[in-house]
Structures are given as structure tokens and as C-alpha cells.
Tab-separated table of C-alpha atoms in Angstrom:
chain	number	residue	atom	x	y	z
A	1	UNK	CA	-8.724	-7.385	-17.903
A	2	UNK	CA	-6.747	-4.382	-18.434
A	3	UNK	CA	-4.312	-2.946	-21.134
A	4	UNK	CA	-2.403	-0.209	-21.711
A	5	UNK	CA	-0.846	0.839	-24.820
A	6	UNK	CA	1.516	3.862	-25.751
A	7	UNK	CA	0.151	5.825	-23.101
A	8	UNK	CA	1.927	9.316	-23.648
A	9	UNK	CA	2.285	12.116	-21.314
A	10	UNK	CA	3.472	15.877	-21.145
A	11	UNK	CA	3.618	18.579	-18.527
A	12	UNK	CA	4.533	21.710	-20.964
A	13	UNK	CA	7.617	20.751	-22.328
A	14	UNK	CA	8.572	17.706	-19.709
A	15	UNK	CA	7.928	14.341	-21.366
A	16	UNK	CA	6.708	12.465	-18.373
A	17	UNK	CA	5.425	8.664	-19.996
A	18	UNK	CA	7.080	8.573	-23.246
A	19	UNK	CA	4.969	4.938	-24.702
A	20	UNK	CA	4.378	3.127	-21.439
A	21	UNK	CA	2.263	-0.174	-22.249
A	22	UNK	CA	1.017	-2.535	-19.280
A	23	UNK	CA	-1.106	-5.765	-19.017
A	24	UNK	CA	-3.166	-6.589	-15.757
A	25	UNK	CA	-5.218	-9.818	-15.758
A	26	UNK	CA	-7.278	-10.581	-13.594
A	27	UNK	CA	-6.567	-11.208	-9.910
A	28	UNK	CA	-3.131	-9.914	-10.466
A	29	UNK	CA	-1.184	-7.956	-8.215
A	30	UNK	CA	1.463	-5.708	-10.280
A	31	UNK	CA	3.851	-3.602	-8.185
A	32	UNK	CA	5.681	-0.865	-10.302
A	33	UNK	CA	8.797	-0.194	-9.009
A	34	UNK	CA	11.341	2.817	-10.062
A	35	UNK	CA	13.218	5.957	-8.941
A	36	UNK	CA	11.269	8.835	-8.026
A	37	UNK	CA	10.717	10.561	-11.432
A	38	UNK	CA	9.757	8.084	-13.481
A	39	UNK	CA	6.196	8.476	-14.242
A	40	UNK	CA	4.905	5.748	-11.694
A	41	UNK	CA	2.441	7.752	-10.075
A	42	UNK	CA	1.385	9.638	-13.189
A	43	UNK	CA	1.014	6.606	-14.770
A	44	UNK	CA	-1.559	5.322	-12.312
A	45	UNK	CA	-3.288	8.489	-12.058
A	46	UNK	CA	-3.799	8.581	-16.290
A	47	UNK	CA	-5.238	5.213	-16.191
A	48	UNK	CA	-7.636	6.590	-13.578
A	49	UNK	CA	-8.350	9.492	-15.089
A	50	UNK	CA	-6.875	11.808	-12.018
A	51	UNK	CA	-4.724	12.703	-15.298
A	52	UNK	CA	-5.225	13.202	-18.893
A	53	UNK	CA	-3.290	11.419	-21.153
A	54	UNK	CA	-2.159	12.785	-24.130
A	55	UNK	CA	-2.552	9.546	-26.244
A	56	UNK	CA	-2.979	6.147	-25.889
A	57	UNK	CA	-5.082	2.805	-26.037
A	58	UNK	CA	-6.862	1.539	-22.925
A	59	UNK	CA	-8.657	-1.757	-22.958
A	60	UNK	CA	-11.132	-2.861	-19.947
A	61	UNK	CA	-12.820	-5.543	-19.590
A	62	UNK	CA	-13.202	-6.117	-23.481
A	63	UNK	CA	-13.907	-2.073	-24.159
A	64	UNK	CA	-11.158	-0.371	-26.192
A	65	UNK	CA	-10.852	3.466	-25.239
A	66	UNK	CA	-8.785	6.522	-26.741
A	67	UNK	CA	-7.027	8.143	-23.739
A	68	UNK	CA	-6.241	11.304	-25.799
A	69	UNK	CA	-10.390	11.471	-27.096
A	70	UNK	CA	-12.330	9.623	-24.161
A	71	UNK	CA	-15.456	11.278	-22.931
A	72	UNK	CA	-16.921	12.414	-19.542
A	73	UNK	CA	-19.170	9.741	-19.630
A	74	UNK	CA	-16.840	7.044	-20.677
A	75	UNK	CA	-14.213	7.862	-17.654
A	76	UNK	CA	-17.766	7.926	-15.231
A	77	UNK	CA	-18.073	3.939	-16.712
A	78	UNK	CA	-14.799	3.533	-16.135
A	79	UNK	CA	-14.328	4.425	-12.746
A	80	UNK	CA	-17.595	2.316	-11.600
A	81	UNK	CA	-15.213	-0.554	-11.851
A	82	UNK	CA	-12.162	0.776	-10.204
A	83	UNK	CA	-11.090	2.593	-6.880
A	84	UNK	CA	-7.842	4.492	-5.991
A	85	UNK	CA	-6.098	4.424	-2.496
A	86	UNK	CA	-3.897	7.709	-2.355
A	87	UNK	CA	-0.611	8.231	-0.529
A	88	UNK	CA	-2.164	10.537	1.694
A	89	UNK	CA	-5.156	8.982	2.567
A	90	UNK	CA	-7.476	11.579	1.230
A	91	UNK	CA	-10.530	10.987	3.846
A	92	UNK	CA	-12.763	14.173	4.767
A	93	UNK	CA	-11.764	15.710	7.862
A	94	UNK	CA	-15.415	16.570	9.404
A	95	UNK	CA	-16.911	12.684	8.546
A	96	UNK	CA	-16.432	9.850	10.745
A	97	UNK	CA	-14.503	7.183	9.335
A	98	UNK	CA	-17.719	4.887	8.626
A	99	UNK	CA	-19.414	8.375	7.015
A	100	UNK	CA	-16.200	8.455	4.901
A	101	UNK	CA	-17.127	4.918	3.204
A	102	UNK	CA	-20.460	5.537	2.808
A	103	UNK	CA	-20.083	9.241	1.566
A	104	UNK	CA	-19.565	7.694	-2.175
A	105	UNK	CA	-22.212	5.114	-1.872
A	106	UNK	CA	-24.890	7.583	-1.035
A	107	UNK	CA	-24.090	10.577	-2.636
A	108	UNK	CA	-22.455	9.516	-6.033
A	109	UNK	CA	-24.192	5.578	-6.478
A	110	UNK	CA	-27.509	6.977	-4.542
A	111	UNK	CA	-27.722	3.950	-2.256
A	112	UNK	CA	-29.936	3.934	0.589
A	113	UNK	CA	-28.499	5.040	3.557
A	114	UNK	CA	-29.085	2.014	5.220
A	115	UNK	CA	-27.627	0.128	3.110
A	116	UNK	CA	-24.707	1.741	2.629
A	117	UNK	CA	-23.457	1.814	6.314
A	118	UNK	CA	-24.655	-2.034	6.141
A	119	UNK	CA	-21.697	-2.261	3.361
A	120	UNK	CA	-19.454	0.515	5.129
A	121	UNK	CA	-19.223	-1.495	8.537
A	122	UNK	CA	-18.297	-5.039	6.534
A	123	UNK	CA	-15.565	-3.285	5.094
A	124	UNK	CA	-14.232	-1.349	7.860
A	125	UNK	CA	-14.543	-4.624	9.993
A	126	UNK	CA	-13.091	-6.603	6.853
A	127	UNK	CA	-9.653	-3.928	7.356
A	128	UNK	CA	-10.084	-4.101	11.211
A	129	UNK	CA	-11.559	-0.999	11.842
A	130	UNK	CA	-15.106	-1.705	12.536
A	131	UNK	CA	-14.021	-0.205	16.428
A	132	UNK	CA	-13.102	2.718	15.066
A	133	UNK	CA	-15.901	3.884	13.097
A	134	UNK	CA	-17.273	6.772	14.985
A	135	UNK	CA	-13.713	8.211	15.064
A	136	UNK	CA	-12.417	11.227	12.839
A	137	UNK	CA	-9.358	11.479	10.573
A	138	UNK	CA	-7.689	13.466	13.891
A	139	UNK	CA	-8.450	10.413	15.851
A	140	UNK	CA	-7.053	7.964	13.999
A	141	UNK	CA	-3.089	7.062	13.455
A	142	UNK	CA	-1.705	7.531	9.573
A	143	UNK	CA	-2.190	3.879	9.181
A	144	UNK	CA	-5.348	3.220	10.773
A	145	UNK	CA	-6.872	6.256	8.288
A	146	UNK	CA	-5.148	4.466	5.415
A	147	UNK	CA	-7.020	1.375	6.317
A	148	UNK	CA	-10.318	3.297	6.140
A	149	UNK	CA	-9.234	4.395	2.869
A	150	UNK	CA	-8.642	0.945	1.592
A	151	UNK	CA	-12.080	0.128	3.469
A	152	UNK	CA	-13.550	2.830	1.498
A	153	UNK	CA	-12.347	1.346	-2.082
A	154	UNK	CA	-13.721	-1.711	-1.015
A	155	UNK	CA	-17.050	-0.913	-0.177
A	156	UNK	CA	-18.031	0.605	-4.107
A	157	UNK	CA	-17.081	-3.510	-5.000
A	158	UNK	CA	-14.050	-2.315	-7.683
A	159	UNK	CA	-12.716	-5.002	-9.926
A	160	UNK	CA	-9.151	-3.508	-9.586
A	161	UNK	CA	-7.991	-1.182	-6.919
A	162	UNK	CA	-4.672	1.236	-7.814
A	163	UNK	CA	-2.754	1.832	-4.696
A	164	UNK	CA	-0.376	5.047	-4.710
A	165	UNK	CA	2.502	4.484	-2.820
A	166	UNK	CA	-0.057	3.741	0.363
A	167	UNK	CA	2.948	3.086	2.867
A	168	UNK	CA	4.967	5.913	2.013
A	169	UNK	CA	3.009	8.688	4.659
A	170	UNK	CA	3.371	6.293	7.009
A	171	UNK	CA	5.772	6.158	10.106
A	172	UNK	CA	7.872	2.972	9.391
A	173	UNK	CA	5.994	0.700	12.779
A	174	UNK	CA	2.735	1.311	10.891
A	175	UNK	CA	3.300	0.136	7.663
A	176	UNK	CA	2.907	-3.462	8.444
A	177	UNK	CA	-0.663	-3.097	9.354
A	178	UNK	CA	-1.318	-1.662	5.579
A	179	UNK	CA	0.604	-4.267	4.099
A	180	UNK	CA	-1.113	-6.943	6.106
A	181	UNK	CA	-4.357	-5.471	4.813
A	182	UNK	CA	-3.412	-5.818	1.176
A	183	UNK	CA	-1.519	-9.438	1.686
A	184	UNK	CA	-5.278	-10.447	2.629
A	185	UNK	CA	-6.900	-8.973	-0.311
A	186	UNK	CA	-4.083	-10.425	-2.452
A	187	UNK	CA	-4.744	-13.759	-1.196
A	188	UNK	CA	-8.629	-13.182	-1.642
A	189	UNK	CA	-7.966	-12.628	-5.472
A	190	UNK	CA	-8.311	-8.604	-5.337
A	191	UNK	CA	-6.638	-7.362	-8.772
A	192	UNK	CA	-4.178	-4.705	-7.264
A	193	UNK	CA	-2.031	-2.167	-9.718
A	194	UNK	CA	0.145	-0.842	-6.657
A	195	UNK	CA	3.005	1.992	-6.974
A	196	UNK	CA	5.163	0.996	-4.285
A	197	UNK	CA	8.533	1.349	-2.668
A	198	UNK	CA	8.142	-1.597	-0.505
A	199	UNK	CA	10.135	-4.364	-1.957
A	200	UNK	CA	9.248	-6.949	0.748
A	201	UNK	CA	5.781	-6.374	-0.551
A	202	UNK	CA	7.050	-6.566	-4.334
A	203	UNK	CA	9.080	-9.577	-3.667
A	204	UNK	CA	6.783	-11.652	-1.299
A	205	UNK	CA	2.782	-10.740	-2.983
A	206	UNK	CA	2.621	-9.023	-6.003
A	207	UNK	CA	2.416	-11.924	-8.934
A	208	UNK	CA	3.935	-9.345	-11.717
A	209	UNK	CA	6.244	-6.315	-11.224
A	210	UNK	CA	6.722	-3.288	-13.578
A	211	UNK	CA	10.331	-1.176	-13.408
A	212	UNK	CA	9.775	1.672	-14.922
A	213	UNK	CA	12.636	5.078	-15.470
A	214	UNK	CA	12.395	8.016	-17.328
A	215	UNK	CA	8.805	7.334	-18.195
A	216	UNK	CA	9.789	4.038	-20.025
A	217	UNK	CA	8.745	0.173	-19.145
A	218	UNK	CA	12.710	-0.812	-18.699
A	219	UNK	CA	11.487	-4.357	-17.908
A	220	UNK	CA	8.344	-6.564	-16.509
A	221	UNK	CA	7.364	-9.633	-15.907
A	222	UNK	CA	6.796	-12.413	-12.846
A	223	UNK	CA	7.714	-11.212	-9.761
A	224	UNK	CA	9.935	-14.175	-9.096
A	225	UNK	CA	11.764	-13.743	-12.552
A	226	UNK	CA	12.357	-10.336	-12.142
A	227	UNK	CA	13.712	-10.691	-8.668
A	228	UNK	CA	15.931	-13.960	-9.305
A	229	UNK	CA	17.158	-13.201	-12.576
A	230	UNK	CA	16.697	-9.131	-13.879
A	231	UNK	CA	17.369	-9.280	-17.650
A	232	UNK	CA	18.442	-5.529	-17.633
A	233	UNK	CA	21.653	-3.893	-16.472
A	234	UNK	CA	19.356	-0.970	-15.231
A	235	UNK	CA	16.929	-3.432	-13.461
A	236	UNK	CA	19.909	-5.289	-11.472
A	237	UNK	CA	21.697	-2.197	-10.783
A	238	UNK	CA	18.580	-0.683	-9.466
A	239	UNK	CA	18.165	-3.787	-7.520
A	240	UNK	CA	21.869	-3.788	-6.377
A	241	UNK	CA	21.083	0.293	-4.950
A	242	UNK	CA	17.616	-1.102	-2.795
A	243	UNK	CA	19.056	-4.602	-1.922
A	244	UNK	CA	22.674	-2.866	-0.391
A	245	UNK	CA	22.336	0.828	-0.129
A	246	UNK	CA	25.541	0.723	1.955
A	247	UNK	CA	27.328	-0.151	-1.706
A	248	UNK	CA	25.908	2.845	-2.907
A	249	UNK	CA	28.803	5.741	-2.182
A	250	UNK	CA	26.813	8.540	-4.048
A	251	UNK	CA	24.307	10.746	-2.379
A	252	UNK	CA	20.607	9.338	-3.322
A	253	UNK	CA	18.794	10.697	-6.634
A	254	UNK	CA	15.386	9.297	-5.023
């Protein structure tokens, strides 16, 4: 469904992905794991286009793209069949959280308005906020606006949704509610690319996990593989650091 290949890129003279390659099929759920630093977020935000690469191969859904050469109207294709949830929730202050799923639907895909709050209040009921959707941003708690920004990647019908680190605004009692809203779409066959720091959510839903460092792949594969039996020293130490912190005697680098 999707492939990455050599994707390279530079911030001046900081090499941030130095040949990253990636395979998503579909209904996978891929968690990248690593330190802070190590290109996991920049990753996801190149193969969205947030980003420019500076070179690489894309493949979606059978269509090979350059990311160092692709055009404005390529990337507008693209993103028809994808949706991003961002760390910090990203929903317009002055909109109610129903106007905040429909805002893309009627403005950008020129749906009827009617329509679109039709679609808007199955999603926001589908993340259990239907009760909620005359409230604004201010209203709502950090998680309950992160599950109106899931609701609002929902609505546009995406065939893969990249999560950024959605948990890591959040105070630690309301991150279950996000996770429980992504174990559901996991289980419904959503194809999720999710940065994450959450390694109950790594361990326990995603089918694939990606460790990356220093803007390398150090090692993928099935989540239960990689969890059971790391083939790299970096891997297992990493695991080692998350796993038992209190082992862990120097100050932490993430």
C-alpha cells in the first residue's frame, strides 16, 4: 500500500533521515519507536508532505513518486487518501468541534453542508464525542480535543491515518481514552503509521514496529518479534532503558 525508499533529509547542514525506507500494507498498524532526535516525526511529516524531502521514492497504492521532484498537484492526490492527527491537536479555536470536522469537507472537498455534518456527527459519535459537538477547543479536555481530531481524519474516509505522537500533550489519566480510540480503529482494519512513545500501545496493537536513531531504520519488523527477541544491541538496549528506567543511572538524552 505504501513504500518508502531512501527518503533523505537536511535542515542546512543537519542530516536529519539519512536513507530511511518503510513498508505499510494494508490494514497495518506500524508504531515507530526511537529517542527524541531521530527523525520520527520528520519522517512522518515528509511522507505527508508537511515536509519536503530532499530525495526519495514513494509508492501508493501502485503510483511511484519522486519526493525530491513531486508536484503541487501530485501531493493534492496524495493527501485525498491520507489524514494526519498532530501532537497538539491542531483544531481551530473559534469552530465548534463538529464545525472543526466538517471545515475540510466543505471548504477543501466542496461537500454540501448537509452532508458533511451528516458525516461529521458519525464520526464524532464513532470517537464518543457526538455530546460534545457544540463545544469549543476551550471547552474540551486535551484528550477529548484529540478525539475530535482523530474524528476529523476520519470523516475525509483516509486509507491510512499518520498519528504524531497523539498521547504525548496529554496529561497521563487521559491518554487511555486516545488509545482506546485507536485500539478500535485498529481492530476495524484502519491502516495506522503512528509515532509513538507509548509502548503498551506498541507492544499490545500495532502489527509492525519501526526503531529508528540518528535518522536510520536500526531495525523493523512484527511487533511480537521485535519485542520478544530484538536482533540489535541498540534495539535491546533501548528496550532495556523504557522497560527499567530505574537501571538507567545516567541523566535521560530523551
Amino acid at each position: 500500500m505504501l513504500q518508502v525508499e531512501n527518503l533523505h533529509k537536511a535542515f542546512g547542514e543537519l542530516q536529519v533521515l539519512k536513507g530511511v525506507s518503510l513498508t505499510v500494507e494494508k490494514g497495518d498498524v506500524v508504531a515507530i519507536l526511537g529517542p527524541s532526535g531521530s527523525g520520527k516525526t520528520t519522517l512522518l511529516r515528509c511522507i505527508n508532505f508537511l515536509e519536503k524531502a530532499d530525495s526519495g521514492r514513494l509508492v501508493f497504492d501502485g503510483e511511484d513518486f519522486d519526493l525530491g521532484r513531486i508536484t503541487r498537484r501530485e501531493i493534492a492526490r496524495l493527501r485525498k487518501k491520507t489524514a494526519f492527527v498532530f501532537q497538539n491537536y491542531n483544531l481551530f479555536r473559534n469552530k465548534t468541534a463538529l464545525q472543526n470536522v466538517t471545515e475540510g469537507l466543505i471548504t477543501a472537498r466542496k461537500m454540501p453542508k448537509a452532508q458533511a455534518e451528516a458525516i461529521g456527527l458519525q464520526m464524532l459519535e464513532k470517537v464518543g464525542m457526538a455530546d460534545r459537538r457544540d463545544y469549543f477547543p476551550h471547552q474540551l479536555s486535551g484528550g477529548q480535543q484529540q478525539r475530535v481530531a482523530i474524528a476529523r481524519a476520519l470523516a475525509t474516509s483516509p486509507e491510512i491515518i499518520y498519528f504524531d505522537e497523539p498521547t504525548s500533550a496529554l496529561d497521563p489519566e487521559l491518554i487511555g481514552e486516545v488509545l482506546a480510540v485507536m485500539r478500535q480503529l485498529a481492530a476495524e482494519g484502519m491502516t495506522m503509521l503512528v509515532v509513538t512513545h507509548e509502548m503498551s500501545f506498541a507492544r499490545e496493537v500495532s502489527s509492525k514496529v519501526i526503531f529508528m536513531e540518528g535518522g536510520h531504520v536500526v531495525e523493523q519488523g512484527p511487533s511480537k518479534e521485535f519485542f520478544a527477541s530484538p536482533k540489535e544491541e541498540r534495539t535491546r538496549a533501548f528496550l532495556r532503558r523504557i522497560t527499567h528506567p530505574e537501571e538507567t543511572a545516567a541523566p535521560s538524552a530523551d
